PDB file of C-alpha atoms in Angstrom:
ATOM      1  CA  MET A 299     -44.970   0.940-120.693  1.00 42.00           C
ATOM      2  CA  LYS A 300     -44.278   3.945-123.220  1.00 45.00           C
ATOM      3  CA  HIS A 301     -43.454   7.460-122.613  1.00 47.00           C
ATOM      4  CA  PRO A 302     -46.628   9.933-122.267  1.00 52.00           C
ATOM      5  CA  GLY A 303     -45.236  11.339-125.719  1.00 50.00           C
ATOM      6  CA  THR A 304     -45.238   8.179-127.283  1.00 46.00           C
ATOM      7  CA  ILE A 305     -48.101   7.491-130.005  1.00 46.00           C
ATOM      8  CA  ASN A 306     -49.466   4.221-130.435  1.00 50.00           C
ATOM      9  CA  PHE A 307     -52.653   4.659-132.584  1.00 47.00           C
ATOM     10  CA  PHE A 308     -53.067   1.109-132.644  1.00 38.00           C
ATOM     11  CA  ASN A 309     -53.484   0.666-128.969  1.00 49.00           C
ATOM     12  CA  ASN A 310     -57.244  -0.248-128.169  1.00 44.00           C
ATOM     13  CA  SER A 311     -57.590   2.550-125.443  1.00 51.00           C
ATOM     14  CA  THR A 312     -57.253   5.085-128.483  1.00 50.00           C
ATOM     15  CA  ASN A 313     -60.022   3.842-130.381  1.00 63.00           C
ATOM     16  CA  VAL A 314     -62.747   5.164-128.037  1.00 78.00           C
ATOM     17  CA  GLU A 315     -64.843   7.757-129.443  1.00 90.00           C
ATOM     18  CA  PHE A 316     -64.215  11.609-128.328  1.00 95.00           C
ATOM     19  CA  GLU A 317     -67.232  14.046-128.198  1.00 96.00           C
ATOM     20  CA  TRP A 318     -67.080  17.441-125.921  1.00 97.00           C
ATOM     21  CA  SER A 319     -68.871  17.481-122.973  1.00 97.00           C
ATOM     22  CA  GLU A 320     -71.333  20.217-122.768  1.00 97.00           C
ATOM     23  CA  LYS A 321     -69.324  22.095-120.440  1.00 97.00           C
ATOM     24  CA  ASN A 322     -66.484  21.784-122.468  1.00 97.00           C
ATOM     25  CA  PHE A 323     -68.014  22.747-125.492  1.00 97.00           C
ATOM     26  CA  ASN A 324     -69.326  26.169-123.770  1.00 97.00           C
ATOM     27  CA  LYS A 325     -65.729  26.664-123.023  1.00 97.00           C
ATOM     28  CA  ILE A 326     -64.439  26.224-126.232  1.00 97.00           C
ATOM     29  CA  LYS A 327     -67.121  28.757-127.221  1.00 97.00           C
ATOM     30  CA  ASN A 328     -66.106  31.351-124.863  1.00 97.00           C
ATOM     31  CA  ILE A 329     -62.661  30.724-125.714  1.00 97.00           C
ATOM     32  CA  LEU A 330     -63.053  31.784-129.587  1.00 97.00           C
ATOM     33  CA  LYS A 331     -64.960  34.907-128.918  1.00 96.00           C
ATOM     34  CA  ASN A 332     -61.571  36.200-127.961  1.00 96.00           C
ATOM     35  CA  TYR A 333     -60.196  35.284-131.673  1.00 94.00           C
ATOM     36  CA  PRO A 334     -61.338  37.022-134.992  1.00 94.00           C
ATOM     37  CA  SER A 335     -64.009  34.289-136.719  1.00 89.00           C
ATOM     38  CA  THR A 336     -61.199  34.013-139.463  1.00 93.00           C
ATOM     39  CA  LYS A 337     -58.354  33.275-136.849  1.00 94.00           C
ATOM     40  CA  SER A 338     -60.119  30.685-134.674  1.00 94.00           C
ATOM     41  CA  GLN A 339     -57.255  28.045-135.339  1.00 96.00           C
ATOM     42  CA  SER A 340     -55.505  30.274-132.979  1.00 96.00           C
ATOM     43  CA  ALA A 341     -57.018  28.932-130.406  1.00 97.00           C
ATOM     44  CA  VAL A 342     -55.203  25.450-130.886  1.00 98.00           C
ATOM     45  CA  MET A 343     -53.539  25.289-127.450  1.00 97.00           C
ATOM     46  CA  PRO A 344     -56.074  25.889-125.076  1.00 98.00           C
ATOM     47  CA  VAL A 345     -58.708  23.783-127.008  1.00 98.00           C
ATOM     48  CA  LEU A 346     -56.184  20.885-127.031  1.00 98.00           C
ATOM     49  CA  GLN A 347     -55.800  21.586-122.919  1.00 97.00           C
ATOM     50  CA  ILE A 348     -59.146  21.128-122.817  1.00 98.00           C
ATOM     51  CA  ALA A 349     -59.269  18.017-124.892  1.00 98.00           C
ATOM     52  CA  GLN A 350     -56.742  16.505-122.850  1.00 96.00           C
ATOM     53  CA  LYS A 351     -57.818  17.351-119.324  1.00 95.00           C
ATOM     54  CA  GLN A 352     -61.448  15.757-120.775  1.00 97.00           C
ATOM     55  CA  ASN A 353     -59.460  12.536-121.740  1.00 95.00           C
ATOM     56  CA  ASN A 354     -58.044  11.946-118.416  1.00 92.00           C
ATOM     57  CA  GLY A 355     -54.908  13.590-119.078  1.00 93.00           C
ATOM     58  CA  TRP A 356     -53.932  12.511-122.606  1.00 95.00           C
ATOM     59  CA  LEU A 357     -54.758  13.257-125.989  1.00 96.00           C
ATOM     60  CA  SER A 358     -55.957   9.995-127.882  1.00 95.00           C
ATOM     61  CA  LYS A 359     -55.987  10.188-131.864  1.00 95.00           C
ATOM     62  CA  ASN A 360     -59.819  10.768-131.594  1.00 96.00           C
ATOM     63  CA  ALA A 361     -59.466  13.743-129.333  1.00 97.00           C
ATOM     64  CA  ILE A 362     -56.851  15.215-131.720  1.00 97.00           C
ATOM     65  CA  GLU A 363     -59.083  14.658-134.533  1.00 97.00           C
ATOM     66  CA  LYS A 364     -62.250  16.096-132.686  1.00 97.00           C
ATOM     67  CA  VAL A 365     -59.971  19.410-131.897  1.00 98.00           C
ATOM     68  CA  ALA A 366     -59.300  19.574-135.641  1.00 97.00           C
ATOM     69  CA  GLU A 367     -62.502  19.378-136.405  1.00 97.00           C
ATOM     70  CA  THR A 368     -63.822  21.916-133.977  1.00 97.00           C
ATOM     71  CA  LEU A 369     -61.378  24.484-135.313  1.00 97.00           C
ATOM     72  CA  ASN A 370     -61.499  23.648-139.195  1.00 96.00           C
ATOM     73  CA  MET A 371     -57.998  22.576-139.315  1.00 96.00           C
ATOM     74  CA  SER A 372     -55.904  19.549-140.811  1.00 96.00           C
ATOM     75  CA  PHE A 373     -55.421  16.481-138.455  1.00 97.00           C
ATOM     76  CA  ILE A 374     -51.419  16.645-138.959  1.00 97.00           C
ATOM     77  CA  ARG A 375     -51.406  20.656-138.318  1.00 97.00           C
ATOM     78  CA  VAL A 376     -53.153  19.774-134.801  1.00 97.00           C
ATOM     79  CA  MET A 377     -50.718  16.811-134.717  1.00 96.00           C
ATOM     80  CA  GLU A 378     -47.492  19.179-134.949  1.00 96.00           C
ATOM     81  CA  ILE A 379     -48.510  21.247-132.656  1.00 96.00           C
ATOM     82  CA  ALA A 380     -49.536  18.365-129.738  1.00 96.00           C
ATOM     83  CA  THR A 381     -46.402  16.529-130.536  1.00 94.00           C
ATOM     84  CA  PHE A 382     -44.348  19.650-130.433  1.00 93.00           C
ATOM     85  CA  TYR A 383     -45.214  20.782-127.115  1.00 90.00           C
ATOM     86  CA  SER A 384     -44.355  18.436-123.881  1.00 83.00           C
ATOM     87  CA  MET A 385     -47.333  19.737-122.102  1.00 88.00           C
ATOM     88  CA  PHE A 386     -49.429  17.160-124.194  1.00 93.00           C
ATOM     89  CA  ASN A 387     -49.527  13.555-123.388  1.00 93.00           C
ATOM     90  CA  LEU A 388     -49.978  11.548-126.252  1.00 93.00           C
ATOM     91  CA  SER A 389     -50.532   8.232-124.544  1.00 91.00           C
ATOM     92  CA  PRO A 390     -52.190   7.159-121.526  1.00 94.00           C
ATOM     93  CA  ILE A 391     -51.041   8.529-118.153  1.00 95.00           C
ATOM     94  CA  GLY A 392     -51.061   7.525-114.424  1.00 96.00           C
ATOM     95  CA  LYS A 393     -53.786   8.946-111.768  1.00 96.00           C
ATOM     96  CA  TYR A 394     -50.520  10.721-110.304  1.00 97.00           C
ATOM     97  CA  PHE A 395     -48.293  12.403-113.383  1.00 96.00           C
ATOM     98  CA  ILE A 396     -45.405  13.192-111.883  1.00 97.00           C
ATOM     99  CA  GLN A 397     -42.971  15.808-113.284  1.00 96.00           C
ATOM    100  CA  ILE A 398     -39.612  15.941-111.937  1.00 97.00           C
ATOM    101  CA  CYS A 399     -37.777  19.233-112.615  1.00 96.00           C
ATOM    102  CA  ARG A 400     -34.390  18.672-113.620  1.00 94.00           C
ATOM    103  CA  THR A 401     -32.955  22.287-114.508  1.00 94.00           C
ATOM    104  CA  THR A 402     -30.053  23.723-112.809  1.00 95.00           C
ATOM    105  CA  PRO A 403     -31.907  25.042-109.496  1.00 95.00           C
ATOM    106  CA  CYS A 404     -33.379  22.108-108.805  1.00 95.00           C
ATOM    107  CA  TRP A 405     -30.788  20.000-109.463  1.00 96.00           C
ATOM    108  CA  LEU A 406     -28.474  21.818-107.267  1.00 96.00           C
ATOM    109  CA  LYS A 407     -30.999  21.390-104.623  1.00 95.00           C
ATOM    110  CA  GLY A 408     -30.990  17.722-104.894  1.00 95.00           C
ATOM    111  CA  SER A 409     -33.503  16.869-107.859  1.00 96.00           C
ATOM    112  CA  GLN A 410     -31.393  13.775-108.253  1.00 97.00           C
ATOM    113  CA  LYS A 411     -31.925  12.461-105.070  1.00 97.00           C
ATOM    114  CA  ILE A 412     -35.831  13.210-105.323  1.00 97.00           C
ATOM    115  CA  LEU A 413     -35.863  11.302-109.025  1.00 98.00           C
ATOM    116  CA  LYS A 414     -34.040   8.509-106.932  1.00 98.00           C
ATOM    117  CA  VAL A 415     -37.103   8.486-104.242  1.00 98.00           C
ATOM    118  CA  ALA A 416     -39.641   8.494-106.686  1.00 98.00           C
ATOM    119  CA  LYS A 417     -38.024   5.517-108.798  1.00 98.00           C
ATOM    120  CA  GLU A 418     -38.071   3.502-105.644  1.00 98.00           C
ATOM    121  CA  VAL A 419     -41.322   4.367-104.137  1.00 98.00           C
ATOM    122  CA  THR A 420     -43.437   3.531-107.768  1.00 97.00           C
ATOM    123  CA  ASN A 421     -40.477   1.013-108.986  1.00 97.00           C
ATOM    124  CA  ILE A 422     -40.401   2.567-112.416  1.00 97.00           C
ATOM    125  CA  GLU A 423     -38.147   4.259-114.428  1.00 96.00           C
ATOM    126  CA  ILE A 424     -38.270   7.649-116.147  1.00 95.00           C
ATOM    127  CA  ASN A 425     -40.877   7.710-118.822  1.00 93.00           C
ATOM    128  CA  ASP A 426     -42.770   4.411-117.455  1.00 95.00           C
ATOM    129  CA  THR A 427     -46.096   4.523-115.869  1.00 96.00           C
ATOM    130  CA  THR A 428     -46.968   1.839-113.096  1.00 97.00           C
ATOM    131  CA  LYS A 429     -48.996  -1.530-113.712  1.00 96.00           C
ATOM    132  CA  ASP A 430     -51.617  -0.303-111.664  1.00 96.00           C
ATOM    133  CA  ASN A 431     -51.931   2.850-113.467  1.00 95.00           C
ATOM    134  CA  LEU A 432     -51.316   4.946-110.206  1.00 97.00           C
ATOM    135  CA  PHE A 433     -48.080   6.784-111.091  1.00 98.00           C
ATOM    136  CA  THR A 434     -46.498   7.946-114.259  1.00 97.00           C
ATOM    137  CA  LEU A 435     -42.810   9.411-113.893  1.00 97.00           C
ATOM    138  CA  VAL A 436     -41.260  11.906-116.226  1.00 95.00           C
ATOM    139  CA  GLU A 437     -38.565  14.356-116.120  1.00 95.00           C
ATOM    140  CA  VAL A 438     -39.218  18.140-117.352  1.00 93.00           C
ATOM    141  CA  GLU A 439     -37.541  21.668-117.995  1.00 90.00           C
ATOM    142  CA  CYS A 440     -38.119  24.370-115.838  1.00 92.00           C
ATOM    143  CA  LEU A 441     -41.657  24.378-113.726  1.00 92.00           C
ATOM    144  CA  GLY A 442     -40.673  28.145-112.522  1.00 91.00           C
ATOM    145  CA  ALA A 443     -40.528  27.752-109.095  1.00 92.00           C
ATOM    146  CA  CYS A 444     -36.723  27.896-108.553  1.00 93.00           C
ATOM    147  CA  CYS A 445     -36.972  29.950-105.076  1.00 92.00           C
ATOM    148  CA  ASN A 446     -38.239  26.775-103.805  1.00 94.00           C
ATOM    149  CA  ALA A 447     -36.144  23.949-104.852  1.00 95.00           C
ATOM    150  CA  PRO A 448     -36.482  21.171-105.806  1.00 97.00           C
ATOM    151  CA  VAL A 449     -39.918  21.463-107.445  1.00 97.00           C
ATOM    152  CA  VAL A 450     -42.187  18.401-108.385  1.00 98.00           C
ATOM    153  CA  GLN A 451     -45.395  18.896-110.432  1.00 97.00           C
ATOM    154  CA  ILE A 452     -47.933  16.165-109.830  1.00 97.00           C
ATOM    155  CA  ASN A 453     -50.878  16.569-111.824  1.00 93.00           C
ATOM    156  CA  ASN A 454     -51.876  20.212-111.385  1.00 90.00           C
ATOM    157  CA  ASP A 455     -50.361  20.916-108.063  1.00 96.00           C
ATOM    158  CA  TYR A 456     -46.672  21.597-107.162  1.00 96.00           C
ATOM    159  CA  TYR A 457     -44.814  20.533-104.184  1.00 97.00           C
ATOM    160  CA  GLU A 458     -41.727  22.604-103.164  1.00 96.00           C
ATOM    161  CA  ASP A 459     -38.616  22.782-100.930  1.00 96.00           C
ATOM    162  CA  LEU A 460     -38.064  18.767-101.220  1.00 97.00           C
ATOM    163  CA  ASN A 461     -35.788  16.730 -99.710  1.00 97.00           C
ATOM    164  CA  GLU A 462     -35.650  12.697 -99.629  1.00 97.00           C
ATOM    165  CA  ASN A 463     -37.484  12.306 -96.600  1.00 97.00           C
ATOM    166  CA  ASN A 464     -40.558  14.693 -96.992  1.00 97.00           C
ATOM    167  CA  PHE A 465     -41.134  13.371-100.943  1.00 98.00           C
ATOM    168  CA  ARG A 466     -41.106   9.924-100.186  1.00 98.00           C
ATOM    169  CA  LYS A 467     -43.386  10.724 -97.511  1.00 98.00           C
ATOM    170  CA  LEU A 468     -45.840  12.763 -99.833  1.00 98.00           C
ATOM    171  CA  LEU A 469     -45.719   9.404-102.472  1.00 98.00           C
ATOM    172  CA  LEU A 470     -46.469   6.962 -99.975  1.00 98.00           C
ATOM    173  CA  ASN A 471     -49.179   9.076 -98.900  1.00 98.00           C
ATOM    174  CA  LEU A 472     -50.320   8.986-102.379  1.00 98.00           C
ATOM    175  CA  LYS A 473     -50.104   5.446-102.771  1.00 97.00           C
ATOM    176  CA  ASN A 474     -51.899   4.801 -99.791  1.00 96.00           C
ATOM    177  CA  GLY A 475     -54.745   7.102-100.749  1.00 96.00           C
ATOM    178  CA  ASN A 476     -53.956   9.408 -97.802  1.00 97.00           C
ATOM    179  CA  PRO A 477     -54.209  12.949 -97.986  1.00 96.00           C
ATOM    180  CA  VAL A 478     -50.996  15.653 -98.863  1.00 96.00           C
ATOM    181  CA  ASN A 479     -50.001  18.969 -98.445  1.00 95.00           C
ATOM    182  CA  LYS A 480     -49.798  20.882-101.518  1.00 95.00           C
ATOM    183  CA  GLY A 481     -46.982  23.661-101.868  1.00 94.00           C
ATOM    184  CA  SER A 482     -43.854  23.927 -99.579  1.00 93.00           C
ATOM    185  CA  GLN A 483     -43.225  20.812 -97.818  1.00 94.00           C
ATOM    186  CA  ILE A 484     -41.204  23.158 -95.087  1.00 90.00           C
ATOM    187  CA  GLU A 485     -44.496  25.185 -94.287  1.00 86.00           C
ATOM    188  CA  ARG A 486     -42.436  28.114 -96.000  1.00 86.00           C
ATOM    189  CA  GLN A 487     -44.521  30.939 -96.701  1.00 81.00           C
ATOM    190  CA  CYS A 488     -44.797  31.447-100.603  1.00 81.00           C
ATOM    191  CA  SER A 489     -40.628  31.905-101.345  1.00 76.00           C
ATOM    192  CA  ALA A 490     -40.006  33.651 -97.971  1.00 78.00           C
ATOM    193  CA  PRO A 491     -36.427  33.460 -96.718  1.00 79.00           C
ATOM    194  CA  ILE A 492     -35.616  30.034 -95.074  1.00 77.00           C
ATOM    195  CA  LYS A 493     -35.283  30.692 -91.132  1.00 72.00           C
ATOM    196  CA  ASN A 494     -32.503  29.403 -89.522  1.00 66.00           C
ATOM    197  CA  LYS A 495     -33.465  27.663 -86.427  1.00 57.00           C
TER     198      LYS A 495
END
């Protein structure tokens, strides 16, 4: 499958109409109160985030058009923003969107081994989605939790202090529909020093 950042507007899944839910439209109205009426376009980032969340984690052409219409912007201006930031997905993603940090602290602590486990368990490569749409796998730059490296973000949650064993177990639990523990996988309190046994 294509990378989440790849646009394919001719894909049938992008032709689904997009309308704001009442809840999200109210959120947008509240966000717009933070800006002068002549500067509503400044809200494009949070409004794109709302659209992406409502649209199952990605921005279709119709969702981007709705953001443009809502903020009285041209489609191309919104597209420029959606394509510039890696936090916006421009094609469908799996139920579990696995983002593996590859920045230096995580790399030094073994993110390459974590990536290898992810590929083995999901049977996909970077920028792919499993055929059952359960997993999408990408590499990202710093997730901002360097003290607890290596770190992986899955959907909106962080999984920290990973190693090959606990990450494999975590992914298998997700695959089998079992509960998983968020945060540190070695039961560390925030980013407190690791106690030697």
